[in-house]
Coordinates of C-alpha atoms in Angstrom, one line a residue:
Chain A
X23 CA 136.6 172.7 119.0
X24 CA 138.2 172.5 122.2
X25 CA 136.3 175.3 123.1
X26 CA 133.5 174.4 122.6
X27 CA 133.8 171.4 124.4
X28 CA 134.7 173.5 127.6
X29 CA 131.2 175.5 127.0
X30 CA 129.4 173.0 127.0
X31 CA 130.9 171.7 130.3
X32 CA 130.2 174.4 131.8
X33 CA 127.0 174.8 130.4
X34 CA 125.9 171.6 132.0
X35 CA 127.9 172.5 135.4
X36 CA 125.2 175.3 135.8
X37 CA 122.7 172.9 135.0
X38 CA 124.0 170.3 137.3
X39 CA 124.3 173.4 140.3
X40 CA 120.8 174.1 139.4
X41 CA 118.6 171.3 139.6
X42 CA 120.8 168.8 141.5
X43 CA 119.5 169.6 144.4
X44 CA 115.6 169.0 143.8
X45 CA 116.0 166.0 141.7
X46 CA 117.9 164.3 145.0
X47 CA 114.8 165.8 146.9
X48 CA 112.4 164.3 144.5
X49 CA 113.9 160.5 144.1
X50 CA 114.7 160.7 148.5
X51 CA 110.9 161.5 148.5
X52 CA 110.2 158.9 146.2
X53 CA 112.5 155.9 147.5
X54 CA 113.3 157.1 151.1
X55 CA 116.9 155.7 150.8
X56 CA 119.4 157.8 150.6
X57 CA 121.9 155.6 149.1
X58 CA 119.1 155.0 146.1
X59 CA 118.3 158.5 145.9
X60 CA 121.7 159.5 145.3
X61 CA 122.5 156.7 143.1
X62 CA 119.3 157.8 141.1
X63 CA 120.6 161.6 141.0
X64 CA 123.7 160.3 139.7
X65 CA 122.7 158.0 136.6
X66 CA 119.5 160.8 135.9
X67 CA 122.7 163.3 135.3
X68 CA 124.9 161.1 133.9
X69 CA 122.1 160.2 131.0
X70 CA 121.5 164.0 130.7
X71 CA 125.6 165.0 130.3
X72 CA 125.5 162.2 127.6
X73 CA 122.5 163.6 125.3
X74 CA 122.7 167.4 126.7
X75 CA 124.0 168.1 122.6
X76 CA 120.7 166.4 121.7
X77 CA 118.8 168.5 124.1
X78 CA 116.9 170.6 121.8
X79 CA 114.5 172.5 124.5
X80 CA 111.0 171.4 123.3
X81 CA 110.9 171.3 127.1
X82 CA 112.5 172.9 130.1
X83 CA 115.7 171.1 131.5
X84 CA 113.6 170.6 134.6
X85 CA 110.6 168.9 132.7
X86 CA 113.6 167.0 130.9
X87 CA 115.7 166.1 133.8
X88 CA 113.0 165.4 136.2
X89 CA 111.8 162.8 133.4
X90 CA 115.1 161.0 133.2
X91 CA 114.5 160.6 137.3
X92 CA 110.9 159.6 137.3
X93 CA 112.1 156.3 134.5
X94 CA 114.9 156.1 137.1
X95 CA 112.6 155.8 140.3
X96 CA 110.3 153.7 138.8
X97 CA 113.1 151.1 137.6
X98 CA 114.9 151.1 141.6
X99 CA 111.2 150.1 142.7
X100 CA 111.0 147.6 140.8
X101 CA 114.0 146.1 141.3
X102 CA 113.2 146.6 145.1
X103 CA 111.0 143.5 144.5
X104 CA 114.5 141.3 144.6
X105 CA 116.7 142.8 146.9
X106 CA 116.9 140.3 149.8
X107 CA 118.4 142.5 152.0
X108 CA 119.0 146.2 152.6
X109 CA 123.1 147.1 152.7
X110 CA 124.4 150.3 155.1
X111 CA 120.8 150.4 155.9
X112 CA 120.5 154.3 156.2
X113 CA 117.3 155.4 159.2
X114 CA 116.2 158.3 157.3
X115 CA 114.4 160.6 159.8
X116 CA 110.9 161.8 159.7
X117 CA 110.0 164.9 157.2
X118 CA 108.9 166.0 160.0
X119 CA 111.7 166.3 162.5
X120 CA 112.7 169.2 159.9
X121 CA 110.0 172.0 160.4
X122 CA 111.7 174.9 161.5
X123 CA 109.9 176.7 164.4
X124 CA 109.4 179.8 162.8
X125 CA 107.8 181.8 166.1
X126 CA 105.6 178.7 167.2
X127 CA 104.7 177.7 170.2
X128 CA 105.5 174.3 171.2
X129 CA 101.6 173.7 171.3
X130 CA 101.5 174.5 167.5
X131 CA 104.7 173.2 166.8
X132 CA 103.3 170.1 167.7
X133 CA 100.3 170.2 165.9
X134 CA 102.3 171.1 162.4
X135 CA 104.6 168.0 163.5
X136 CA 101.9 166.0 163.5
X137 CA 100.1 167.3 160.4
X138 CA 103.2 166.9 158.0
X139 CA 103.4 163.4 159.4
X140 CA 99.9 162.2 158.5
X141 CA 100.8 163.8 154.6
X142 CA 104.0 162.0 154.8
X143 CA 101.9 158.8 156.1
X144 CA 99.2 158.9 153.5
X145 CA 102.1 159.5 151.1
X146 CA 103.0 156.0 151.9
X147 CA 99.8 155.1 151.2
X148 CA 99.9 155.6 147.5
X149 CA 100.2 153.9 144.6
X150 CA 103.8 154.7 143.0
X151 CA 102.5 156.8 140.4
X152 CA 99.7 158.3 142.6
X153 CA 102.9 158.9 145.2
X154 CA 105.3 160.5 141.5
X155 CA 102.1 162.6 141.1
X156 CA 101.4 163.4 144.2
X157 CA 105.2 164.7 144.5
X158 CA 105.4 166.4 141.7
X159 CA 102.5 168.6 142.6
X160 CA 103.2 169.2 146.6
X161 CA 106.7 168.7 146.8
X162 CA 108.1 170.3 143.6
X163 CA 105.4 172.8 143.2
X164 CA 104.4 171.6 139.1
X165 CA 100.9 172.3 138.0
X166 CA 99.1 169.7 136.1
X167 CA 101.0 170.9 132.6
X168 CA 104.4 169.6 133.8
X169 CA 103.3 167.4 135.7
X170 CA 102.0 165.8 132.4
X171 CA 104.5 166.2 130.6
X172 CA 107.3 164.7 133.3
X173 CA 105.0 161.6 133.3
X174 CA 103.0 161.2 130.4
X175 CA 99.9 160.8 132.3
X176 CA 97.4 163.2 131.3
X177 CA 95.9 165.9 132.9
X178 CA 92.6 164.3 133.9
X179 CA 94.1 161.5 135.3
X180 CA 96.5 163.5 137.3
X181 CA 93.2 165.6 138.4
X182 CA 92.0 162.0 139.6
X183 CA 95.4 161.1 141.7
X184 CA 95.5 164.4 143.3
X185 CA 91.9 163.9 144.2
X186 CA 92.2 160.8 145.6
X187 CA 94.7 161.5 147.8
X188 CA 93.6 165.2 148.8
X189 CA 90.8 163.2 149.9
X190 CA 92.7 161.2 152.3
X191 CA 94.7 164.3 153.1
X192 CA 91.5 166.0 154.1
X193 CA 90.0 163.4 156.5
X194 CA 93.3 162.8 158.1
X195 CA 93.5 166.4 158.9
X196 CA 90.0 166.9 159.9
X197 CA 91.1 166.5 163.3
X198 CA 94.0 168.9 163.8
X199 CA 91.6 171.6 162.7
Chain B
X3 CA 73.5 178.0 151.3
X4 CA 74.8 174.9 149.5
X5 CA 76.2 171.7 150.7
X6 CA 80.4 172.3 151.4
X7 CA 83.0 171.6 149.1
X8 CA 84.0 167.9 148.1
X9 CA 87.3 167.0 147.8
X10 CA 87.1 167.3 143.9
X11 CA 86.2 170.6 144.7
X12 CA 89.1 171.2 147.0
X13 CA 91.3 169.3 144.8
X14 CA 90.8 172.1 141.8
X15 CA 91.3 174.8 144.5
X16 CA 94.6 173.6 145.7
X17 CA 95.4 173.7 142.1
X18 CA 94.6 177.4 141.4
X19 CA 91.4 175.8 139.2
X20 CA 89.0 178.0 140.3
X21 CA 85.1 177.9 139.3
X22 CA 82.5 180.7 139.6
X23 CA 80.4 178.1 141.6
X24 CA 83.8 176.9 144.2
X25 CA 84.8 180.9 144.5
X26 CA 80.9 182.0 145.2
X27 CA 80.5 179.2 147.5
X28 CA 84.5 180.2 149.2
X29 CA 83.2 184.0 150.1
X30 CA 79.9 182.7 151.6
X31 CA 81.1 179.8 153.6
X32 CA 83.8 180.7 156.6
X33 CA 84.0 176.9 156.9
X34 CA 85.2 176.1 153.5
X35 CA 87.5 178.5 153.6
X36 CA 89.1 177.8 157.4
X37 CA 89.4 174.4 155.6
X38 CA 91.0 175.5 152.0
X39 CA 93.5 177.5 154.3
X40 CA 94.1 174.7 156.6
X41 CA 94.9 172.7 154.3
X42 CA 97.4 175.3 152.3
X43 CA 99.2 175.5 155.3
X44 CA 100.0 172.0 155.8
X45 CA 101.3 170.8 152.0
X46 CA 103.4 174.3 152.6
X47 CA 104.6 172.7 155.9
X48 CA 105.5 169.2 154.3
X49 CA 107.1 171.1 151.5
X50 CA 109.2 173.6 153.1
X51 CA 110.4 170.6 155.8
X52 CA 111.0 168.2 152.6
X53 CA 113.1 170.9 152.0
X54 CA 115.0 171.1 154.9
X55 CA 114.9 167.2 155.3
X56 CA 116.3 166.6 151.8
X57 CA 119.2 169.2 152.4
X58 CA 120.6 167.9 155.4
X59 CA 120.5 164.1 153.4
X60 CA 122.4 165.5 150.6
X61 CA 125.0 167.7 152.7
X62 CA 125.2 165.5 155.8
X63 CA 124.4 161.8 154.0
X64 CA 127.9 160.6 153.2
X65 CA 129.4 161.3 156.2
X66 CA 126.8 160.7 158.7
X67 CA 126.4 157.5 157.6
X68 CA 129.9 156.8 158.1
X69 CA 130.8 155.6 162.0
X70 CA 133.8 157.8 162.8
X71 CA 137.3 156.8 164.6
X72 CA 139.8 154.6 164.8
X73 CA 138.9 152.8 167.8
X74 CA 135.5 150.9 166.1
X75 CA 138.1 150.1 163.6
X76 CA 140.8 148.3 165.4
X77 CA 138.1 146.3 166.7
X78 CA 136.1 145.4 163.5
X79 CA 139.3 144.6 161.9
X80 CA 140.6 141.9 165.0
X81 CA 136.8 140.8 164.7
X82 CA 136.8 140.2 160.5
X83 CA 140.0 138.7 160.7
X84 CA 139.0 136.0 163.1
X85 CA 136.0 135.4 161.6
X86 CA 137.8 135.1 158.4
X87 CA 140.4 132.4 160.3
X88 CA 137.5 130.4 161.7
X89 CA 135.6 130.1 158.2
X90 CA 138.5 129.3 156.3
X91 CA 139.6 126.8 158.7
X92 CA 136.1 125.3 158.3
X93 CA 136.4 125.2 154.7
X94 CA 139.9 123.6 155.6
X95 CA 138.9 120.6 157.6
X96 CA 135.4 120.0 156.2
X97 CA 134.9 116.5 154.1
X98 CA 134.4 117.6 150.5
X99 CA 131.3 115.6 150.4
X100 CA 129.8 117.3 152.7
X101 CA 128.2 120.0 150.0
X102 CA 128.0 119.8 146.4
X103 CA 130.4 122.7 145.3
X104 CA 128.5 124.7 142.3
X105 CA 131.8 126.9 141.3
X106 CA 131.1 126.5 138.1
X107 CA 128.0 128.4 137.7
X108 CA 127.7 131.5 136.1
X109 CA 125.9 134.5 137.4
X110 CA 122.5 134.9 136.5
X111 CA 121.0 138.1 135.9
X112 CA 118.1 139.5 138.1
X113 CA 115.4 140.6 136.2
X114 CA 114.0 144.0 136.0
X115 CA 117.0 145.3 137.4
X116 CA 118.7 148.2 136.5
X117 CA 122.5 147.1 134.8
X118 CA 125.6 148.3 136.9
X119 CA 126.9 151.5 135.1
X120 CA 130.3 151.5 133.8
X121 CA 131.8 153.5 136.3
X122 CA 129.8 152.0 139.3
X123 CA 131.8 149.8 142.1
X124 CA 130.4 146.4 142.2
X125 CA 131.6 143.2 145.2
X126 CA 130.1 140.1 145.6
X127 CA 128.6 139.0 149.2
X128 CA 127.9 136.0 150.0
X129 CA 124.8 135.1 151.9
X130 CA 121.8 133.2 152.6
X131 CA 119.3 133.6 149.9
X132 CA 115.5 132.7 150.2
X133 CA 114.6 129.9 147.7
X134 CA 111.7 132.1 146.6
X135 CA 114.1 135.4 145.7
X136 CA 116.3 133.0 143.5
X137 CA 112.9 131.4 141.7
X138 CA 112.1 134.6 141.2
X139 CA 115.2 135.7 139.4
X140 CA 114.7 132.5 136.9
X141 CA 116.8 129.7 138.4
X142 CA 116.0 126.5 139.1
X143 CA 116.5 125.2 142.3
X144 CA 114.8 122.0 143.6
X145 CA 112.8 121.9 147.2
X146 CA 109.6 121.1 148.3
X147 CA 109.6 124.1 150.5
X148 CA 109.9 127.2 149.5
X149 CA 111.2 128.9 152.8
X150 CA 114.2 127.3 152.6
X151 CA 116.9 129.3 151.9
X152 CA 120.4 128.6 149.9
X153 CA 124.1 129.9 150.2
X154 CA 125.0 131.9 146.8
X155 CA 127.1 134.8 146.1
X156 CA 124.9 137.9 145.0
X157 CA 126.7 140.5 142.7
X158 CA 126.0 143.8 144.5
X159 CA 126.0 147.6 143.1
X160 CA 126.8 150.6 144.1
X161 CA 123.6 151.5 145.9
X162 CA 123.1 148.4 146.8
X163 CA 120.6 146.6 144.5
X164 CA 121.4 143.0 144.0
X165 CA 122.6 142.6 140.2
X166 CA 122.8 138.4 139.5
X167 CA 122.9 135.5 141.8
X168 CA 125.1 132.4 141.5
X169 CA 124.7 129.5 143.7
X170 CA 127.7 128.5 145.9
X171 CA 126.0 125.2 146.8
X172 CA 122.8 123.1 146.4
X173 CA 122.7 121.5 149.4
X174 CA 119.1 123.4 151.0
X175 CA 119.0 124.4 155.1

């Protein structure tokens, strides 16, 4: 018994060392707070630890996990609405303060600085689940299959989110070219 | 050749969804395809420095967020303390009619806010709150203008969301 308690620990230990990481990335991207974010990460494994021996893997413990955080995300924005003030207000720098140079020149270093800032502006732009899909898709790298099945919206109307904002994307853009 | 590619088009593209008519019209046109490129490029650079960005938050966050050494400290402690002195002795010496005391109340739930977890570390604050936030959270509070703003202790989580509301006094600014 015991030891099988100890498996499963460790079982969800891996999990936890695995996917940690993005589901922080994902609700940061989501909430920009870091305080929120990693409250979010928290609760989105705690609820996972608590039914892992329910887990059955109809999906993978990505699709799973990053389900728990996108009901999470959506309940901190709502409850956004009546917070009067923000505590240990955190300045969370720009995306794009972190491009590595990679062999640019300052001339195109500039340029990428200033094209991951307009995706991170029209980002902003979005409705929250546009924004979840939108995330999902250029940020997490899930095609329109997970991306369904994270959210529940299907996959024409996550072909109609990504449109819309690739369509901002692409004007903004335009003149970086 | 045909007009270029919309951004449905482009959309389907970025999404490996490939049509005979997009990847016909991708080998003829050198526009379309500087643009599909482009493009590729820059959600790689957001993702790759969402990456980065993320990282640092989750390594660094706790501590940068933290002020470091004593010396802040000594003088935020001297600082509380005398601000505690100075608002208890105005508590002291202040006629009890001044202000209707509301100790009684309970807290009041805010609404479509996510319950403090068990293991989650809760204080109470107290503070101004805008008459408008506390209709909003289902109390009544009586005022002809809604800008107004009342003194009320707010149950606060972890992360900071506000959890319930109770009203210290009625008397409106």
């Amino acid at each position: 018994m015991e030891t099988a308690i100890t498996a499963e620990v460790d079982e969800f230990e891996a999990v936890v060392r695995t996917h940690r990481q993005r589901i922080f990335r994902f609700a940061l991207a989501s909430l920009r707070d870091r305080d929120a974010a990693e409250s979010v990460t928290q609760d989105c494994l705690f609820k996972a630890y608590k039914s892992w021996s329910q887990f059955r893997g109809d999906s993978s413990v990505l699709t799973w996990l990053m389900r728990i955080a996108v009901n999470l995300i959506r309940d901190a924005t709502n409850s956004r609405r009546f917070r009067f003030w923000k505590m240990r207000a955190v300045s969370i720098d720009s995306v794009s303060d972190w491009i590595s140079d990679s062999g640019r020149s300052p001339e195109e270093q500039v340029r990428a600085k200033q094209q991951v800032e307009a995706i991170w502006r029209i980002c902003d732009l979005l409705s929250e689940r546009q924004r979840t899909v939108f995330l999902l898709h250029f940020m997490e790298e899930m095609d329109a299959s997970q991306i369904e099945a994270v959210t529940g919206i299907t996959k024409s109307a996550i072909k109609v989110h990504l449109f819309r904002a690739v369509h901002l994307v692409r004007s903004e853009l335009k003149e970086w070219r | 050749m045909n007009e270029h590619l919309s951004s449905q088009q482009i959309t389907n593209l970025l999404l490996d969804e490939v049509s005979e008519t997009e990847q016909r019209h991708l080998s003829e046109c050198a526009s379309c395809r500087a643009e599909l490129d482009h493009l590729r490029n820059a959600f790689s650079l957001y993702r790759r420095a969402g990456q980065e960005w993320s990282e640092h938050w989750m390594t660094q966050g706790a501590s940068a967020r933290q002020p470091s050494g004593p010396r802040w400290f000594g003088w935020w402690a001297v600082g509380s303390a005398l601000t505690i002195a100075a608002l208890a002795a105005v508590f002291v010496f202040l006629p009890s009619t001044t202000f209707q005391r509301a100790r009684e109340e309970p807290f009041v739930s805010i609404p479509y806010v996510v319950p403090a977890a068990s293991y989650e570390r809760t204080q109470v604050i107290r503070m101004e709150v805008p008459v408008a936030a506390l209709r909003s959270s289902g109390m009544a509070v009586q005022t002809r203008d809604a800008g107004n703003s009342v003194r009320a202790d707010v149950l606060v989580g972890q992360d900071g969301r506000a959890l319930a509301v109770r009203l210290v006094e009625r008397r409106l600014n």
